[in-house]
mmCIF file of C-alpha atoms in Angstrom:
data_model
loop_
_atom_site.group_PDB
_atom_site.id
_atom_site.type_symbol
_atom_site.label_atom_id
_atom_site.label_comp_id
_atom_site.label_asym_id
_atom_site.label_seq_id
_atom_site.Cartn_x
_atom_site.Cartn_y
_atom_site.Cartn_z
ATOM 1 C CA UNK A 1 -44.838 -31.773 -56.307
ATOM 2 C CA UNK A 2 -44.367 -31.936 -53.313
ATOM 3 C CA UNK A 3 -44.201 -35.892 -51.037
ATOM 4 C CA UNK A 4 -44.957 -36.415 -46.859
ATOM 5 C CA UNK A 5 -44.981 -39.261 -45.141
ATOM 6 C CA UNK A 6 -47.516 -39.731 -43.028
ATOM 7 C CA UNK A 7 -46.254 -43.202 -40.771
ATOM 8 C CA UNK A 8 -46.855 -46.639 -41.985
ATOM 9 C CA UNK A 9 -45.894 -46.536 -45.735
ATOM 10 C CA UNK A 10 -48.010 -43.993 -46.676
ATOM 11 C CA UNK A 11 -46.404 -41.592 -48.608
ATOM 12 C CA UNK A 12 -49.134 -38.793 -50.042
ATOM 13 C CA UNK A 13 -47.453 -37.194 -53.209
ATOM 14 C CA UNK A 14 -49.040 -34.286 -54.603
ATOM 15 C CA UNK A 15 -47.984 -31.923 -57.637
ATOM 16 C CA UNK A 16 -49.187 -27.955 -57.412
ATOM 17 C CA UNK A 17 -50.436 -26.008 -60.159
ATOM 18 C CA UNK A 18 -49.713 -23.088 -57.690
ATOM 19 C CA UNK A 19 -46.891 -23.571 -56.286
ATOM 20 C CA UNK A 20 -43.867 -20.668 -55.378
ATOM 21 C CA UNK A 21 -40.806 -21.830 -56.287
ATOM 22 C CA UNK A 22 -37.951 -22.643 -53.681
ATOM 23 C CA UNK A 23 -35.239 -20.207 -52.433
ATOM 24 C CA UNK A 24 -32.170 -20.599 -52.977
ATOM 25 C CA UNK A 25 -32.192 -21.172 -49.207
ATOM 26 C CA UNK A 26 -34.242 -23.043 -48.301
ATOM 27 C CA UNK A 27 -32.996 -26.862 -46.720
ATOM 28 C CA UNK A 28 -34.355 -29.749 -45.082
ATOM 29 C CA UNK A 29 -38.027 -28.341 -43.337
ATOM 30 C CA UNK A 30 -37.845 -31.059 -39.246
ATOM 31 C CA UNK A 31 -40.736 -30.954 -37.112
ATOM 32 C CA UNK A 32 -41.890 -33.094 -35.000
ATOM 33 C CA UNK A 33 -45.424 -33.621 -32.770
ATOM 34 C CA UNK A 34 -43.665 -32.596 -29.755
ATOM 35 C CA UNK A 35 -42.393 -28.660 -30.658
ATOM 36 C CA UNK A 36 -45.856 -28.181 -31.441
ATOM 37 C CA UNK A 37 -47.592 -28.414 -29.061
ATOM 38 C CA UNK A 38 -48.347 -25.256 -26.885
ATOM 39 C CA UNK A 39 -47.170 -22.952 -29.338
ATOM 40 C CA UNK A 40 -49.080 -20.218 -31.654
ATOM 41 C CA UNK A 41 -48.872 -24.062 -34.211
ATOM 42 C CA UNK A 42 -51.829 -25.737 -32.120
ATOM 43 C CA UNK A 43 -54.892 -23.653 -32.794
ATOM 44 C CA UNK A 44 -58.413 -24.450 -32.560
ATOM 45 C CA UNK A 45 -60.319 -23.522 -35.616
ATOM 46 C CA UNK A 46 -64.230 -23.720 -37.116
ATOM 47 C CA UNK A 47 -66.471 -21.966 -33.986
ATOM 48 C CA UNK A 48 -63.639 -23.763 -31.655
ATOM 49 C CA UNK A 49 -64.883 -27.497 -33.000
ATOM 50 C CA UNK A 50 -62.139 -28.381 -34.195
ATOM 51 C CA UNK A 51 -57.963 -29.220 -32.437
ATOM 52 C CA UNK A 52 -55.416 -27.488 -35.296
ATOM 53 C CA UNK A 53 -51.546 -27.937 -34.972
ATOM 54 C CA UNK A 54 -50.177 -27.109 -37.995
ATOM 55 C CA UNK A 55 -47.037 -28.511 -39.176
ATOM 56 C CA UNK A 56 -45.989 -25.883 -42.744
ATOM 57 C CA UNK A 57 -47.097 -22.687 -43.395
ATOM 58 C CA UNK A 58 -46.487 -20.197 -46.209
ATOM 59 C CA UNK A 59 -43.620 -18.585 -44.625
ATOM 60 C CA UNK A 60 -41.975 -21.989 -44.857
ATOM 61 C CA UNK A 61 -42.208 -21.211 -48.735
ATOM 62 C CA UNK A 62 -43.127 -25.542 -49.693
ATOM 63 C CA UNK A 63 -46.183 -23.845 -51.645
ATOM 64 C CA UNK A 64 -48.891 -25.603 -49.233
ATOM 65 C CA UNK A 65 -49.325 -25.592 -46.198
ATOM 66 C CA UNK A 66 -49.446 -29.155 -43.622
ATOM 67 C CA UNK A 67 -51.731 -29.370 -40.907
ATOM 68 C CA UNK A 68 -52.769 -32.199 -37.997
ATOM 69 C CA UNK A 69 -56.444 -31.723 -37.833
ATOM 70 C CA UNK A 70 -58.847 -33.248 -34.789
ATOM 71 C CA UNK A 71 -62.615 -33.440 -35.169
ATOM 72 C CA UNK A 72 -63.264 -34.606 -31.811
ATOM 73 C CA UNK A 73 -67.711 -37.231 -32.447
ATOM 74 C CA UNK A 74 -70.132 -35.761 -32.802
ATOM 75 C CA UNK A 75 -68.233 -32.223 -34.959
ATOM 76 C CA UNK A 76 -71.245 -31.114 -38.305
ATOM 77 C CA UNK A 77 -69.137 -28.270 -40.186
ATOM 78 C CA UNK A 78 -70.703 -26.562 -42.933
ATOM 79 C CA UNK A 79 -67.543 -25.554 -44.844
ATOM 80 C CA UNK A 80 -66.649 -23.358 -48.265
ATOM 81 C CA UNK A 81 -63.248 -22.567 -48.999
ATOM 82 C CA UNK A 82 -63.331 -19.807 -52.023
ATOM 83 C CA UNK A 83 -59.355 -19.037 -51.951
ATOM 84 C CA UNK A 84 -57.777 -22.483 -51.207
ATOM 85 C CA UNK A 85 -57.463 -25.766 -52.406
ATOM 86 C CA UNK A 86 -57.818 -29.285 -49.892
ATOM 87 C CA UNK A 87 -56.547 -31.612 -49.295
ATOM 88 C CA UNK A 88 -57.828 -34.884 -46.969
ATOM 89 C CA UNK A 89 -56.607 -37.938 -45.561
ATOM 90 C CA UNK A 90 -58.903 -39.327 -43.144
ATOM 91 C CA UNK A 91 -56.000 -41.535 -40.526
ATOM 92 C CA UNK A 92 -58.395 -42.291 -37.325
ATOM 93 C CA UNK A 93 -61.836 -42.239 -37.246
ATOM 94 C CA UNK A 94 -65.341 -42.657 -38.573
ATOM 95 C CA UNK A 95 -67.670 -39.935 -40.577
ATOM 96 C CA UNK A 96 -69.389 -38.403 -44.235
ATOM 97 C CA UNK A 97 -68.289 -35.277 -46.183
ATOM 98 C CA UNK A 98 -71.622 -34.271 -47.926
ATOM 99 C CA UNK A 99 -71.491 -32.308 -51.300
ATOM 100 C CA UNK A 100 -73.876 -29.915 -50.292
ATOM 101 C CA UNK A 101 -74.539 -28.632 -54.208
ATOM 102 C CA UNK A 102 -75.542 -32.714 -55.285
ATOM 103 C CA UNK A 103 -76.580 -34.275 -52.601
ATOM 104 C CA UNK A 104 -73.663 -36.853 -52.332
ATOM 105 C CA UNK A 105 -72.649 -38.090 -49.290
ATOM 106 C CA UNK A 106 -69.335 -40.131 -48.567
ATOM 107 C CA UNK A 107 -68.218 -42.253 -46.222
ATOM 108 C CA UNK A 108 -64.540 -40.880 -44.014
ATOM 109 C CA UNK A 109 -61.760 -44.138 -42.583
ATOM 110 C CA UNK A 110 -58.889 -44.220 -42.586
ATOM 111 C CA UNK A 111 -57.132 -44.305 -45.747
ATOM 112 C CA UNK A 112 -59.794 -42.044 -47.952
ATOM 113 C CA UNK A 113 -58.900 -38.860 -49.200
ATOM 114 C CA UNK A 114 -60.808 -35.970 -49.789
ATOM 115 C CA UNK A 115 -60.861 -33.163 -52.172
ATOM 116 C CA UNK A 116 -62.508 -29.742 -51.868
ATOM 117 C CA UNK A 117 -61.835 -26.519 -54.226
ATOM 118 C CA UNK A 118 -62.957 -23.579 -54.418
ATOM 119 C CA UNK A 119 -66.268 -24.306 -56.190
ATOM 120 C CA UNK A 120 -67.202 -27.419 -52.956
ATOM 121 C CA UNK A 121 -69.034 -26.391 -50.311
ATOM 122 C CA UNK A 122 -69.443 -28.967 -48.187
ATOM 123 C CA UNK A 123 -70.161 -30.943 -45.252
ATOM 124 C CA UNK A 124 -67.825 -32.814 -42.678
ATOM 125 C CA UNK A 125 -69.695 -34.814 -40.075
ATOM 126 C CA UNK A 126 -67.637 -36.510 -37.753
ATOM 127 C CA UNK A 127 -68.542 -40.123 -35.752
ATOM 128 C CA UNK A 128 -65.546 -41.313 -34.182
ATOM 129 C CA UNK A 129 -63.268 -39.049 -33.308
ATOM 130 C CA UNK A 130 -61.191 -38.709 -36.459
ATOM 131 C CA UNK A 131 -57.494 -37.418 -37.260
ATOM 132 C CA UNK A 132 -56.835 -36.022 -40.681
ATOM 133 C CA UNK A 133 -53.821 -34.627 -42.554
ATOM 134 C CA UNK A 134 -54.869 -30.817 -44.441
ATOM 135 C CA UNK A 135 -53.028 -29.594 -46.980
ATOM 136 C CA UNK A 136 -53.559 -26.783 -48.432
ATOM 137 C CA UNK A 137 -52.862 -25.081 -51.574
ATOM 138 C CA UNK A 138 -52.303 -21.649 -51.503
ATOM 139 C CA UNK A 139 -50.410 -22.583 -48.064
ATOM 140 C CA UNK A 140 -51.970 -20.966 -45.137
ATOM 141 C CA UNK A 141 -49.915 -18.061 -42.703
ATOM 142 C CA UNK A 142 -50.900 -19.727 -40.072
ATOM 143 C CA UNK A 143 -53.464 -17.336 -37.907
ATOM 144 C CA UNK A 144 -56.958 -18.515 -40.056
ATOM 145 C CA UNK A 145 -59.952 -19.009 -38.707
ATOM 146 C CA UNK A 146 -63.130 -19.904 -40.290
ATOM 147 C CA UNK A 147 -65.963 -16.766 -41.011
ATOM 148 C CA UNK A 148 -69.748 -16.927 -41.524
ATOM 149 C CA UNK A 149 -69.516 -19.040 -44.607
ATOM 150 C CA UNK A 150 -67.414 -21.680 -42.841
ATOM 151 C CA UNK A 151 -63.580 -20.353 -45.345
ATOM 152 C CA UNK A 152 -60.585 -19.289 -44.668
ATOM 153 C CA UNK A 153 -59.946 -15.342 -46.619
ATOM 154 C CA UNK A 154 -56.921 -15.787 -48.740
ATOM 155 C CA UNK A 155 -54.054 -16.012 -47.548
ATOM 156 C CA UNK A 156 -52.435 -12.000 -46.933
ATOM 157 C CA UNK A 157 -49.108 -11.012 -48.834
ATOM 158 C CA UNK A 158 -45.830 -10.957 -46.404
#
């Protein structure tokens, strides 16, 4: 089980069925925003429409990855992560997520979490610029970018 402090007293607790066992030599990880900006952990995805700061990745051996994602207002992306489970907690902004199988649309605003599984083809639209904490299982390696189907390839082995 992992616990992530998101600020303002919000703690996100996650338990993953596929989490890896911690290494015996694992030590506490502390990373700050200012340490990530301007590094290879700051990137864009979704054809350059979304900015991402990747706080935790596969090689950190936490069993999941954590990214701080900025989705600009007006962004409209169709996505499907065929090899991952993704949990998204909206911290700022407003938009919608639409299940493209059922046609059901859900409002996104601060305090909303949505989780997509490998079969969930979905559309995310940002009406106001959104800031989202995104957690992937299995964890991302850090070099992924969206393919033509709006997903990431399987996380490669080390």
